[in-house]
mmCIF file of C-alpha atoms and ligand atoms in Angstrom:
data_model
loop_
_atom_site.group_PDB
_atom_site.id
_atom_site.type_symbol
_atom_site.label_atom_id
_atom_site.label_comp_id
_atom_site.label_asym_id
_atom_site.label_seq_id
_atom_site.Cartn_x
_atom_site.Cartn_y
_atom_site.Cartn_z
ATOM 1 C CA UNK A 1 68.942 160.884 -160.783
ATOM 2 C CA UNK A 2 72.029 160.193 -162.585
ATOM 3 C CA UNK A 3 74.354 160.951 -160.513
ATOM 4 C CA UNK A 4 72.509 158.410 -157.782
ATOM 5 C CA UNK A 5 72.627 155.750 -160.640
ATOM 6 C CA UNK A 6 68.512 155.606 -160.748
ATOM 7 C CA UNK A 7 69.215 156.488 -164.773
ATOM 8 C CA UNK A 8 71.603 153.630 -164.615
ATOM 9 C CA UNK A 9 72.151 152.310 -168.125
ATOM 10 C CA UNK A 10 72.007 153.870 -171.597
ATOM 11 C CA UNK A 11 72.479 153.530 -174.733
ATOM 12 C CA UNK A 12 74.630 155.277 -177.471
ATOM 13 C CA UNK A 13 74.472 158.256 -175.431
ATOM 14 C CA UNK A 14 78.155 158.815 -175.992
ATOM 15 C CA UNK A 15 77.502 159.514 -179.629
ATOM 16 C CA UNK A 16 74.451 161.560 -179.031
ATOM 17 C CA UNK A 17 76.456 164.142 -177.095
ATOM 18 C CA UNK A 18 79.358 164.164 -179.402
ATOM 19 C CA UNK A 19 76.601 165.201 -181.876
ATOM 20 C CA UNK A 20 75.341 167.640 -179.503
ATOM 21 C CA UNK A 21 78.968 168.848 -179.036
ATOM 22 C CA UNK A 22 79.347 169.651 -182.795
ATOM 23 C CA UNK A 23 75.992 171.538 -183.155
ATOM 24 C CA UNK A 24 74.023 168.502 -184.232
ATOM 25 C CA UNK A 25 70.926 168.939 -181.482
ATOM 26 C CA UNK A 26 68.627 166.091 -180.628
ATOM 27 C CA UNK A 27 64.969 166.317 -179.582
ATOM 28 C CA UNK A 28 63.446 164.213 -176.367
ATOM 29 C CA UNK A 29 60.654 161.612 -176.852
ATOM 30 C CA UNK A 30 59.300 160.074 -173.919
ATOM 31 C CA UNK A 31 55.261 158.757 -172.936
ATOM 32 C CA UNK A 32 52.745 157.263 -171.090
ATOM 33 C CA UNK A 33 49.670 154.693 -171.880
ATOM 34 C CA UNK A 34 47.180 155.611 -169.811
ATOM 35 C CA UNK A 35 44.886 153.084 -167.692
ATOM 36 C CA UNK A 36 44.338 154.729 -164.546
ATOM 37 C CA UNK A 37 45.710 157.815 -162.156
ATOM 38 C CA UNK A 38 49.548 158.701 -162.124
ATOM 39 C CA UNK A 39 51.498 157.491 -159.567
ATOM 40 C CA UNK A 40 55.275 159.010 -157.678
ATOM 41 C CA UNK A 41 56.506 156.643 -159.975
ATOM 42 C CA UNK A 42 55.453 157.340 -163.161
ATOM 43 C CA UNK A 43 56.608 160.701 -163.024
ATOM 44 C CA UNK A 44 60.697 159.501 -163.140
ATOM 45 C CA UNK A 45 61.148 159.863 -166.281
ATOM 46 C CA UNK A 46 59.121 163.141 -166.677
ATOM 47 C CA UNK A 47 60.977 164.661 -164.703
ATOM 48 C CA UNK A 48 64.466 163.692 -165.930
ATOM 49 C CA UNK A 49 63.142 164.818 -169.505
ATOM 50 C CA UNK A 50 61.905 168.339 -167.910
ATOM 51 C CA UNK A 51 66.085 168.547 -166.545
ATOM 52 C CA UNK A 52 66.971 167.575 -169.837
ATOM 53 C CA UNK A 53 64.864 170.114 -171.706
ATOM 54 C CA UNK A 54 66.398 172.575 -169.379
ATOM 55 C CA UNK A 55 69.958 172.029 -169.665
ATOM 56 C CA UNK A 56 69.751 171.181 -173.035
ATOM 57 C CA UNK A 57 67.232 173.904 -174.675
ATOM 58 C CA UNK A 58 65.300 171.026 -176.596
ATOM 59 C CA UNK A 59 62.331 169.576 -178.173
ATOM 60 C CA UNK A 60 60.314 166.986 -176.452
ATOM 61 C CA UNK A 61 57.503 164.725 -177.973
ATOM 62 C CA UNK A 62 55.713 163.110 -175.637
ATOM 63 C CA UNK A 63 53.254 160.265 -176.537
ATOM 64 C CA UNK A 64 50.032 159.031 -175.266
ATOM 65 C CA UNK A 65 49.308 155.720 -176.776
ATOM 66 C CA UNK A 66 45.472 155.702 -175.814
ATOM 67 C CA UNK A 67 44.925 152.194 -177.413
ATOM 68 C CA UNK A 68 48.068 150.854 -175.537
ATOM 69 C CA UNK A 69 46.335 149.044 -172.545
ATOM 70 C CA UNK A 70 43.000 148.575 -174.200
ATOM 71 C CA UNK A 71 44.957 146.091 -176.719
ATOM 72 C CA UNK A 72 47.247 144.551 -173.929
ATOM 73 C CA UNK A 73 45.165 144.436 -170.946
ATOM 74 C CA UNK A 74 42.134 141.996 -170.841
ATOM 75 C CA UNK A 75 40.717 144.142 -168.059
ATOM 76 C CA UNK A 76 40.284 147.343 -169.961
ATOM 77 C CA UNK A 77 37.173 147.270 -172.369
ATOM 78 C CA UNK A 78 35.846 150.379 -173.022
ATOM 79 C CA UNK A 79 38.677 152.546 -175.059
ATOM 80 C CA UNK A 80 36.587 155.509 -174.836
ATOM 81 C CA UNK A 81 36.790 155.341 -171.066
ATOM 82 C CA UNK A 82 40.823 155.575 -171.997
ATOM 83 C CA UNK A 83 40.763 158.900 -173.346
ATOM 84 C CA UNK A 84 39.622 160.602 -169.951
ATOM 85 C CA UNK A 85 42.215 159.338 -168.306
ATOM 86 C CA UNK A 86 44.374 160.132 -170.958
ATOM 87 C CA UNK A 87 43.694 163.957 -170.211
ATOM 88 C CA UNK A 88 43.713 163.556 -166.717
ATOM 89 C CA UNK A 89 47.624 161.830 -167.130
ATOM 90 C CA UNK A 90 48.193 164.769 -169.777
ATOM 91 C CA UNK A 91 47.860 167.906 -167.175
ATOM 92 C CA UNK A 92 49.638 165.380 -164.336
ATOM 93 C CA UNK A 93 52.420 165.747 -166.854
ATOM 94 C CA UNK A 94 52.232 169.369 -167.752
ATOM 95 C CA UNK A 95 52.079 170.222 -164.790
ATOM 96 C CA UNK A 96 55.567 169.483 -164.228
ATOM 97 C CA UNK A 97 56.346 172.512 -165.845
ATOM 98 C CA UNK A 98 57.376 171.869 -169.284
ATOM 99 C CA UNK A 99 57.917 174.439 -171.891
ATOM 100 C CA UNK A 100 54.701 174.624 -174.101
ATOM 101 C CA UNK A 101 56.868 176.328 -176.816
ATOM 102 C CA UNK A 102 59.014 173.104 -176.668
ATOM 103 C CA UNK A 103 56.901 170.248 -176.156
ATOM 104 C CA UNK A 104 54.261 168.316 -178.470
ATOM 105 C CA UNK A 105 51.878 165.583 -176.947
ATOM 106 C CA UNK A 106 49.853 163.369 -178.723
ATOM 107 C CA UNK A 107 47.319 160.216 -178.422
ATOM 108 C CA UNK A 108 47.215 157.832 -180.329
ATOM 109 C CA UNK A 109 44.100 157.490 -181.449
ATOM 110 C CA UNK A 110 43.956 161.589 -182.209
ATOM 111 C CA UNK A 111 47.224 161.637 -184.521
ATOM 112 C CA UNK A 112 46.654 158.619 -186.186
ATOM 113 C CA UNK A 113 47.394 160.170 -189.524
ATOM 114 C CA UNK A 114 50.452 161.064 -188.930
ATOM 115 C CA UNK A 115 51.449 157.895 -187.285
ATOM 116 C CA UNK A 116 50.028 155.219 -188.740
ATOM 117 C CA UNK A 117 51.527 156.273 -191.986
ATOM 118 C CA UNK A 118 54.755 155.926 -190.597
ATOM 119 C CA UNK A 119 54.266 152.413 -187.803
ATOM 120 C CA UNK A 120 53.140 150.666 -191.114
ATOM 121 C CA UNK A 121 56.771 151.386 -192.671
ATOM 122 C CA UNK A 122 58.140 149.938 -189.569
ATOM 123 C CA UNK A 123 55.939 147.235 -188.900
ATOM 124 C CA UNK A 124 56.752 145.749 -192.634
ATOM 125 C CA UNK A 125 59.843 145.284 -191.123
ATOM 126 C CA UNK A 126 59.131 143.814 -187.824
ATOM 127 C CA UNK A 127 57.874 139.741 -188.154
ATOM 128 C CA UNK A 128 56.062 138.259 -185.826
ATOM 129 C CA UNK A 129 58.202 135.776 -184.373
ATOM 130 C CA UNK A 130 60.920 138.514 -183.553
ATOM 131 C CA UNK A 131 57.631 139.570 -181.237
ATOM 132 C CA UNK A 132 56.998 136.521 -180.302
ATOM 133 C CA UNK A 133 61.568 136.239 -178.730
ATOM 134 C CA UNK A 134 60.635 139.896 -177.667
ATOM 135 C CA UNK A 135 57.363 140.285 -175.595
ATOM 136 C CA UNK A 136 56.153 136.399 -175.291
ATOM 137 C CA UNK A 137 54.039 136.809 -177.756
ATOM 138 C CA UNK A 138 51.867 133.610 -179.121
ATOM 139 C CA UNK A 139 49.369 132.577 -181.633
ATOM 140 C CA UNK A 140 46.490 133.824 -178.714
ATOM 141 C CA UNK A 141 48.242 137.471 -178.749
ATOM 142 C CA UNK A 142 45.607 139.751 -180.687
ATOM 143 C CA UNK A 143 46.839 141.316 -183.929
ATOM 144 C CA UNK A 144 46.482 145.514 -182.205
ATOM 145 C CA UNK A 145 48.850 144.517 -179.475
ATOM 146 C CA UNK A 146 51.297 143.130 -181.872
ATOM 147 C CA UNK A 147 51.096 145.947 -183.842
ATOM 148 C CA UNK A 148 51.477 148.436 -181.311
ATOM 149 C CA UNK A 149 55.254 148.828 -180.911
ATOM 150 C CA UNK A 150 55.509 149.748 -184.346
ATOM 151 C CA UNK A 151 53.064 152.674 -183.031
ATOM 152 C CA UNK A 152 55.878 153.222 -180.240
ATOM 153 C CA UNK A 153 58.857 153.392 -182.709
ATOM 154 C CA UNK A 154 57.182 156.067 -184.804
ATOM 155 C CA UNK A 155 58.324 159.071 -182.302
ATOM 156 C CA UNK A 156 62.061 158.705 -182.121
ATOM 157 C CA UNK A 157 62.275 159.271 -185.941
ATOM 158 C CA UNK A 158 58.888 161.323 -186.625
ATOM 159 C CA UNK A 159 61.479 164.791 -186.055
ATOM 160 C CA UNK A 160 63.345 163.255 -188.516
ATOM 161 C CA UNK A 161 60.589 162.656 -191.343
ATOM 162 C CA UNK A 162 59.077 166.116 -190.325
ATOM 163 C CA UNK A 163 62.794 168.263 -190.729
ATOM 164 C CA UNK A 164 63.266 166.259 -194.267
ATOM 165 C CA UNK A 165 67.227 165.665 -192.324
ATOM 166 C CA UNK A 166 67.699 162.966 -189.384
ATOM 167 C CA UNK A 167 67.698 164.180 -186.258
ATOM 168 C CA UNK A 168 69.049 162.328 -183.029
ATOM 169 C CA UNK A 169 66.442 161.016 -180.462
ATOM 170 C CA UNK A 170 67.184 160.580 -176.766
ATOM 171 C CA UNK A 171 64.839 158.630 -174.926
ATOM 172 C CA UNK A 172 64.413 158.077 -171.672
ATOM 173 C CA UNK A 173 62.029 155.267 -170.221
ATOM 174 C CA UNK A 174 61.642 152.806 -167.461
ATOM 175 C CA UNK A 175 63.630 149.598 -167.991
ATOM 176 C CA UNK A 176 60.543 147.894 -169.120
ATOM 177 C CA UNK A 177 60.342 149.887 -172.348
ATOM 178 C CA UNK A 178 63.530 149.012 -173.178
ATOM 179 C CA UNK A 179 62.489 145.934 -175.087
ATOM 180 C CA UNK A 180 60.055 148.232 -177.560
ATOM 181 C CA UNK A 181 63.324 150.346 -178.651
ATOM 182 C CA UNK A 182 65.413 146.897 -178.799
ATOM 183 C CA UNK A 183 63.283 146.020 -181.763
ATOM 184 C CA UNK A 184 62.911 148.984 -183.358
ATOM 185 C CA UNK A 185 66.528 150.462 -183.333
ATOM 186 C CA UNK A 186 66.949 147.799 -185.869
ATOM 187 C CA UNK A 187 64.005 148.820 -187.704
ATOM 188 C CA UNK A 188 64.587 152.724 -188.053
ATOM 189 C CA UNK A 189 67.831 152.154 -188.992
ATOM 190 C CA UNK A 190 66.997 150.277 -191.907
ATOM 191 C CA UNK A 191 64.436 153.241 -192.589
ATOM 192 C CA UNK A 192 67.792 155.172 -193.291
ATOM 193 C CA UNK A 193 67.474 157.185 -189.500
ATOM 194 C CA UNK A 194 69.380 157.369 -186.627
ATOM 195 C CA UNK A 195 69.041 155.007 -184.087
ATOM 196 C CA UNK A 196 67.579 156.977 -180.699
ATOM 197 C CA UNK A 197 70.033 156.778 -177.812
ATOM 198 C CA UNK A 198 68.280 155.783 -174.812
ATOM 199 C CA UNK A 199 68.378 156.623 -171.000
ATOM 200 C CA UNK A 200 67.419 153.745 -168.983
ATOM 201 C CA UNK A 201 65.911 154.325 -165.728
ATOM 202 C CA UNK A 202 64.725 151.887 -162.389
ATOM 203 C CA UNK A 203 61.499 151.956 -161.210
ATOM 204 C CA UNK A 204 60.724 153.861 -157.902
ATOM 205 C CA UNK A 205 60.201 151.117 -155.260
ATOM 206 C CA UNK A 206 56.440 150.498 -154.020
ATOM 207 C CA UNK A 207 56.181 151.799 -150.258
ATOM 208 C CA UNK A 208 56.133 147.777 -149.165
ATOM 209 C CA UNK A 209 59.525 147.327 -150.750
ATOM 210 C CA UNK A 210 57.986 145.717 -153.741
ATOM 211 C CA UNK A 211 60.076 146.504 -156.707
ATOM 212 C CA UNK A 212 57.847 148.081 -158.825
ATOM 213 C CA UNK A 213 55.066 150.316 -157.243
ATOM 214 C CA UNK A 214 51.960 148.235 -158.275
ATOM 215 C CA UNK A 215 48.478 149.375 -159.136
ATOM 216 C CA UNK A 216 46.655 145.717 -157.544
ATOM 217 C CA UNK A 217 48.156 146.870 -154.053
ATOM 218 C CA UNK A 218 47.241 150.696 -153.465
ATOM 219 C CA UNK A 219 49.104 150.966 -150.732
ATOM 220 C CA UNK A 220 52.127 150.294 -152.131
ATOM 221 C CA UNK A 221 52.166 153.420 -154.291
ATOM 222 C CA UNK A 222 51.546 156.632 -153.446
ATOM 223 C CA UNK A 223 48.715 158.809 -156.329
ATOM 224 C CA UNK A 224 49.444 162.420 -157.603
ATOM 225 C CA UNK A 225 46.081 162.773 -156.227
ATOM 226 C CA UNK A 226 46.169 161.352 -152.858
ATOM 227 C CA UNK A 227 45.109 163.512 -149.948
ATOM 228 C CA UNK A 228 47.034 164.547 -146.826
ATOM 229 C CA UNK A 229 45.567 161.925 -144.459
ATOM 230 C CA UNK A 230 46.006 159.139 -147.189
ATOM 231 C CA UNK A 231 49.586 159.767 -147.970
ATOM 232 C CA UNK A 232 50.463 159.843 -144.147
ATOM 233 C CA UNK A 233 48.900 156.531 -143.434
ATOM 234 C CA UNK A 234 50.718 154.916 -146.870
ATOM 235 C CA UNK A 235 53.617 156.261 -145.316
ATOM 236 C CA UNK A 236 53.081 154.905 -142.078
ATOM 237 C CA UNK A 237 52.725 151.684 -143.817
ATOM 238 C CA UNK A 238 56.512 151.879 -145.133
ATOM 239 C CA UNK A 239 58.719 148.727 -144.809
ATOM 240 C CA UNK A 240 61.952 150.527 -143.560
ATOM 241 C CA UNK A 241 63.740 147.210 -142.719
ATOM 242 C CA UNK A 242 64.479 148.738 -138.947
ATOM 243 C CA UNK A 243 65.367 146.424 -136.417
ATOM 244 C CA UNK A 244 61.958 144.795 -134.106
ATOM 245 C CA UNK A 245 62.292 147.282 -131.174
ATOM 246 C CA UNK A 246 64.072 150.694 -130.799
ATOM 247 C CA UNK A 247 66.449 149.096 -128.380
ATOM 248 C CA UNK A 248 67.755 146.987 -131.287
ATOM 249 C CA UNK A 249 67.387 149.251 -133.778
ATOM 250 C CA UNK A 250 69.722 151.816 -131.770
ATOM 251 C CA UNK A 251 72.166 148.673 -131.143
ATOM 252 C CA UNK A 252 72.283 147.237 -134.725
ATOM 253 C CA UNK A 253 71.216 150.081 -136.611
ATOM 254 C CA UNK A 254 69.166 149.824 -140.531
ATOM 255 C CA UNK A 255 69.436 149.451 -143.725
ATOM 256 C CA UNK A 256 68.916 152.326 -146.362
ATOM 257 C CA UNK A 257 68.907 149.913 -149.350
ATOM 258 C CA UNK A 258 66.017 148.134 -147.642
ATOM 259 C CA UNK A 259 64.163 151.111 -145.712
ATOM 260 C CA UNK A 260 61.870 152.232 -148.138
ATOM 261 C CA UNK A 261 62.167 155.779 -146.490
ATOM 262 C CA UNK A 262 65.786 156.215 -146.978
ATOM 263 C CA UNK A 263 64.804 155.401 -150.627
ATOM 264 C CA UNK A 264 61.901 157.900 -151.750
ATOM 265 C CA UNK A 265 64.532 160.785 -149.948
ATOM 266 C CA UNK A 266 67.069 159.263 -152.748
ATOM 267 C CA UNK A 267 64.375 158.536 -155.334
ATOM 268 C CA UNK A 268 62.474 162.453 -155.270
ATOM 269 C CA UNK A 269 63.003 163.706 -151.672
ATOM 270 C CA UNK A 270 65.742 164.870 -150.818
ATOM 271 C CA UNK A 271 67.610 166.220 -153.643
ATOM 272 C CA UNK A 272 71.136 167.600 -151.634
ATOM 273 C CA UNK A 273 73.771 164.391 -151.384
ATOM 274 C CA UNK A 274 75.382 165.771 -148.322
ATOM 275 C CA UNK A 275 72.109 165.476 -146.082
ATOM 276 C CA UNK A 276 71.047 161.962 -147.993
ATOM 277 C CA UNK A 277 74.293 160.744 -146.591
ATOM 278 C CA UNK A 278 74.019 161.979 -143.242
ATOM 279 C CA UNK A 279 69.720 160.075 -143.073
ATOM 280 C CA UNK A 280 71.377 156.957 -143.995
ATOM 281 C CA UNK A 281 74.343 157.164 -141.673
ATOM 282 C CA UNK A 282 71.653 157.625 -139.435
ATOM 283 C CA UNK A 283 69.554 155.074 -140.619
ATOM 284 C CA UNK A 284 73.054 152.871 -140.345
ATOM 285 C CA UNK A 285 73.967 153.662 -136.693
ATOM 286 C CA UNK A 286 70.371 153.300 -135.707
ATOM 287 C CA UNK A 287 69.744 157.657 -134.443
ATOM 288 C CA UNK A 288 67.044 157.837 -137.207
ATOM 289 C CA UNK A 289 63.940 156.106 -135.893
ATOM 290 C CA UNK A 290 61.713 155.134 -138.022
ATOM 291 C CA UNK A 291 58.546 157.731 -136.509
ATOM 292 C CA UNK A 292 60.272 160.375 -137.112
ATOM 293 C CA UNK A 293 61.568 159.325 -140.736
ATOM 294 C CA UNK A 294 58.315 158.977 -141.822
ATOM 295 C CA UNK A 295 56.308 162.228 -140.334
ATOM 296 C CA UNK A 296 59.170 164.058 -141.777
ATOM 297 C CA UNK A 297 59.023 162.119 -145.631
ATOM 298 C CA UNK A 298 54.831 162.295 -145.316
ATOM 299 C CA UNK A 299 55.487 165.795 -145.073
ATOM 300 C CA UNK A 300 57.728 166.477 -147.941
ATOM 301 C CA UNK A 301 55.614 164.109 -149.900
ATOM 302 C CA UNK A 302 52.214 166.488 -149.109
ATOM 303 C CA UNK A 303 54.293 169.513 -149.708
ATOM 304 C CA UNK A 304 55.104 168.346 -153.195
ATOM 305 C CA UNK A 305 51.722 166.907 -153.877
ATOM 306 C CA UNK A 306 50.300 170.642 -152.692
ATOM 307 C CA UNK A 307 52.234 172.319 -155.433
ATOM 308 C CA UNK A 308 51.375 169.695 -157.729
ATOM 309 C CA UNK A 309 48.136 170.306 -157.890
ATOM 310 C CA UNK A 310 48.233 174.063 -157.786
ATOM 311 C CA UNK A 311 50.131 173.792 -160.636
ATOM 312 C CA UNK A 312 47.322 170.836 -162.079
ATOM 313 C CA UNK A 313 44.790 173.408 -161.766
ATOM 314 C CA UNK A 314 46.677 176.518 -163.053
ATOM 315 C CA UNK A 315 47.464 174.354 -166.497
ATOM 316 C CA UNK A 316 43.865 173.313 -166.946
ATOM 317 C CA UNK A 317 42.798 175.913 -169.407
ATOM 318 C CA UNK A 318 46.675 175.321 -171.134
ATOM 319 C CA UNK A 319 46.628 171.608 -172.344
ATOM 320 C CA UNK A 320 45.354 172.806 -176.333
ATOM 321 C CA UNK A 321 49.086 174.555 -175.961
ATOM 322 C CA UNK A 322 50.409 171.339 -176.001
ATOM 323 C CA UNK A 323 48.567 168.813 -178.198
ATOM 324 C CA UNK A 324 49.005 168.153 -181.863
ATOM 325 C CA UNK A 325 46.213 166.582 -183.553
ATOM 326 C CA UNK A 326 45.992 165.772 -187.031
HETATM 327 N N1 LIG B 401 54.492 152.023 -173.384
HETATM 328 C C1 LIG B 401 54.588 153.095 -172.436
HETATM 329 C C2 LIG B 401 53.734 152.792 -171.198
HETATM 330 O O1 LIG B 401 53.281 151.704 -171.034
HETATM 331 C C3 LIG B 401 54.178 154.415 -173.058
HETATM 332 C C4 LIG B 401 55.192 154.958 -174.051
HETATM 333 C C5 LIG B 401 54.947 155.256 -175.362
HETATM 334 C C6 LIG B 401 56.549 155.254 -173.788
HETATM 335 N N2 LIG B 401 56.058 155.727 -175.956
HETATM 336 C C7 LIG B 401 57.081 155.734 -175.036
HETATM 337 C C8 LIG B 401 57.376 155.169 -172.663
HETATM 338 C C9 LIG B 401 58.396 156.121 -175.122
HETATM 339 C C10 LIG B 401 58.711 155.558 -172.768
HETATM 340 C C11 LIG B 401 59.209 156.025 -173.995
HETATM 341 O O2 LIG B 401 53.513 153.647 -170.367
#
């Protein structure tokens, strides 16, 4: 993922290795506000944190803001109904295989007292018309949503308030989170903490070449839960920007930027560079048709989502290894 430039921006990463380089380690902090299933998408930066953990033989924090979407999303009224499908996201997430020795989750709404001790430090420091440049906030926005970021800041210095030393935070999110860590670099530096370095990621595409996979068109995204029949008709589906006939498509050939195929093989599918290049050469020249293309990414997709949930069920009885509550 970085090497293919889908972790494509970051910052002060530079300075977070150096410290890593002379013995200073940092800790990983990463989440997820639950409002409905888990998506192929949502799991990007999971799984560059689970690499990370690897290589790196750190912490990882991993929040569940449980009131996130109730307070943002007019649609969502019942914040009880939030904290099943906060589980549910929970062992989608563990089941990635991270190190329960090594990794802390925690709602919201379940660790309050150790958060909200430390988002009303930072929120004294945040006014409301920095929100207001920030998010689009205005004098409608209710007073929990414009709170909440200060809720988000907490993590990337909670290691540091817990150790009694700062620790360095590396974060990595989806571009649109950026704008939370924007604001409150600011903040937990004038707390007297390090400011997290961040890893900024792109979004996996939606199967219609949208660029976002969106939740109002199903289609478009493929569920951790989805069966084998449903992910083989989304597939089907797939805008892979071939040519009108496979007479033209063998004369003018495709384009693997637009053929959402050649994409989910870069995104998650096919993880060796060599064979990448040689499906969009082929997608190029016009040899790959797009039948083929898809039985064959329908398949790795089921294969993945198999082993997924195997691994789903194997961590049900596991999640208490991994939640703090206070
Ligand atoms: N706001 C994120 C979401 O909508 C959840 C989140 C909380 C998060 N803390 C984070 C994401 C830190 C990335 C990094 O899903």
């Amino acid at each position: 993922m970085l090497r293919r430039g889908i972790f494509f921006a970051h910052r002060e990463l530079n300075w977070l290795l150096d410290e890593y380089d002379k013995g200073n380690k940092f800790y990983l902090y990463t989440g997820r506000a639950p409002s409905g299933g888990m998506t192929l998408g949502h799991l990007i930066p999971f799984l560059l944190s689970k690499w990370l953990q690897d290589k790196f033989d750190v912490e990882l924090y991993i929040q569940i803001p449980d009131e996130e979407k109730f307070l943002a999303k007019k649609n969502i009224k019942d914040i009880e109904e939030i904290r099943k499908i906060a589980y549910d996201n929970v062992l989608d997430i563990i089941a990635l295989g991270f190190d329960p020795k090594k990794t802390k989750i925690f709602l919201d709404t379940e660790y309050a007292s150790v958060l909200y001790k430390q988002a009303c430090r930072v929120a004294k420091h945040i006014t409301f018309s920095t929100l207001k440049d920030a998010f689009g906030m205005n004098n409608d926005s209710n007073i929990g949503w414009i709170f909440y970021t200060s809720m988000q800041a907490v993590p990337a210095f909670l290691k540091s308030v817990e150790e009694g030393h700062n620790v360095p935070c590396l974060i990595p999110l989806a571009i649109d989170q950026d704008v939370h860590f924007r604001v409150a670099r600011d903040v937990i530096d004038k707390l007297g903490y390090y400011k997290p370095a961040i890893l900024e990621g792109k979004f996996l595409p939606g199967l219609n070449g949208a660029s976002k996979m969106s939740s109002s068109d199903l289609n478009s995204a493929i569920y951790l839960s989805d069966d084998h029949e449903t992910v083989i008709k989304k597939v089907n589906k797939a805008l892979t920007g071939q040519q009108a006939t496979v007479e033209l498509q063998k004369k003018y050939g495709g384009d693997p930027e637009k053929c959402m195929v050649c994409q989910y093989y870069k995104y998650l599918f096919e993880p060796d560079d060599e064979k990448l290049e040689k499906i969009f050469e082929a997608e190029r020249n016009g040899t790959l048709l797009a039948g083929e293309h898809k039985r064959d990414l329908a398949n790795r997709i089921n294969t993945f989502l198999d082993e997924h949930k195997k691994m789903r069920e194997k961590m049900k009885s596991r999640i208490d290894e991994f939640i703090v509550r206070a």
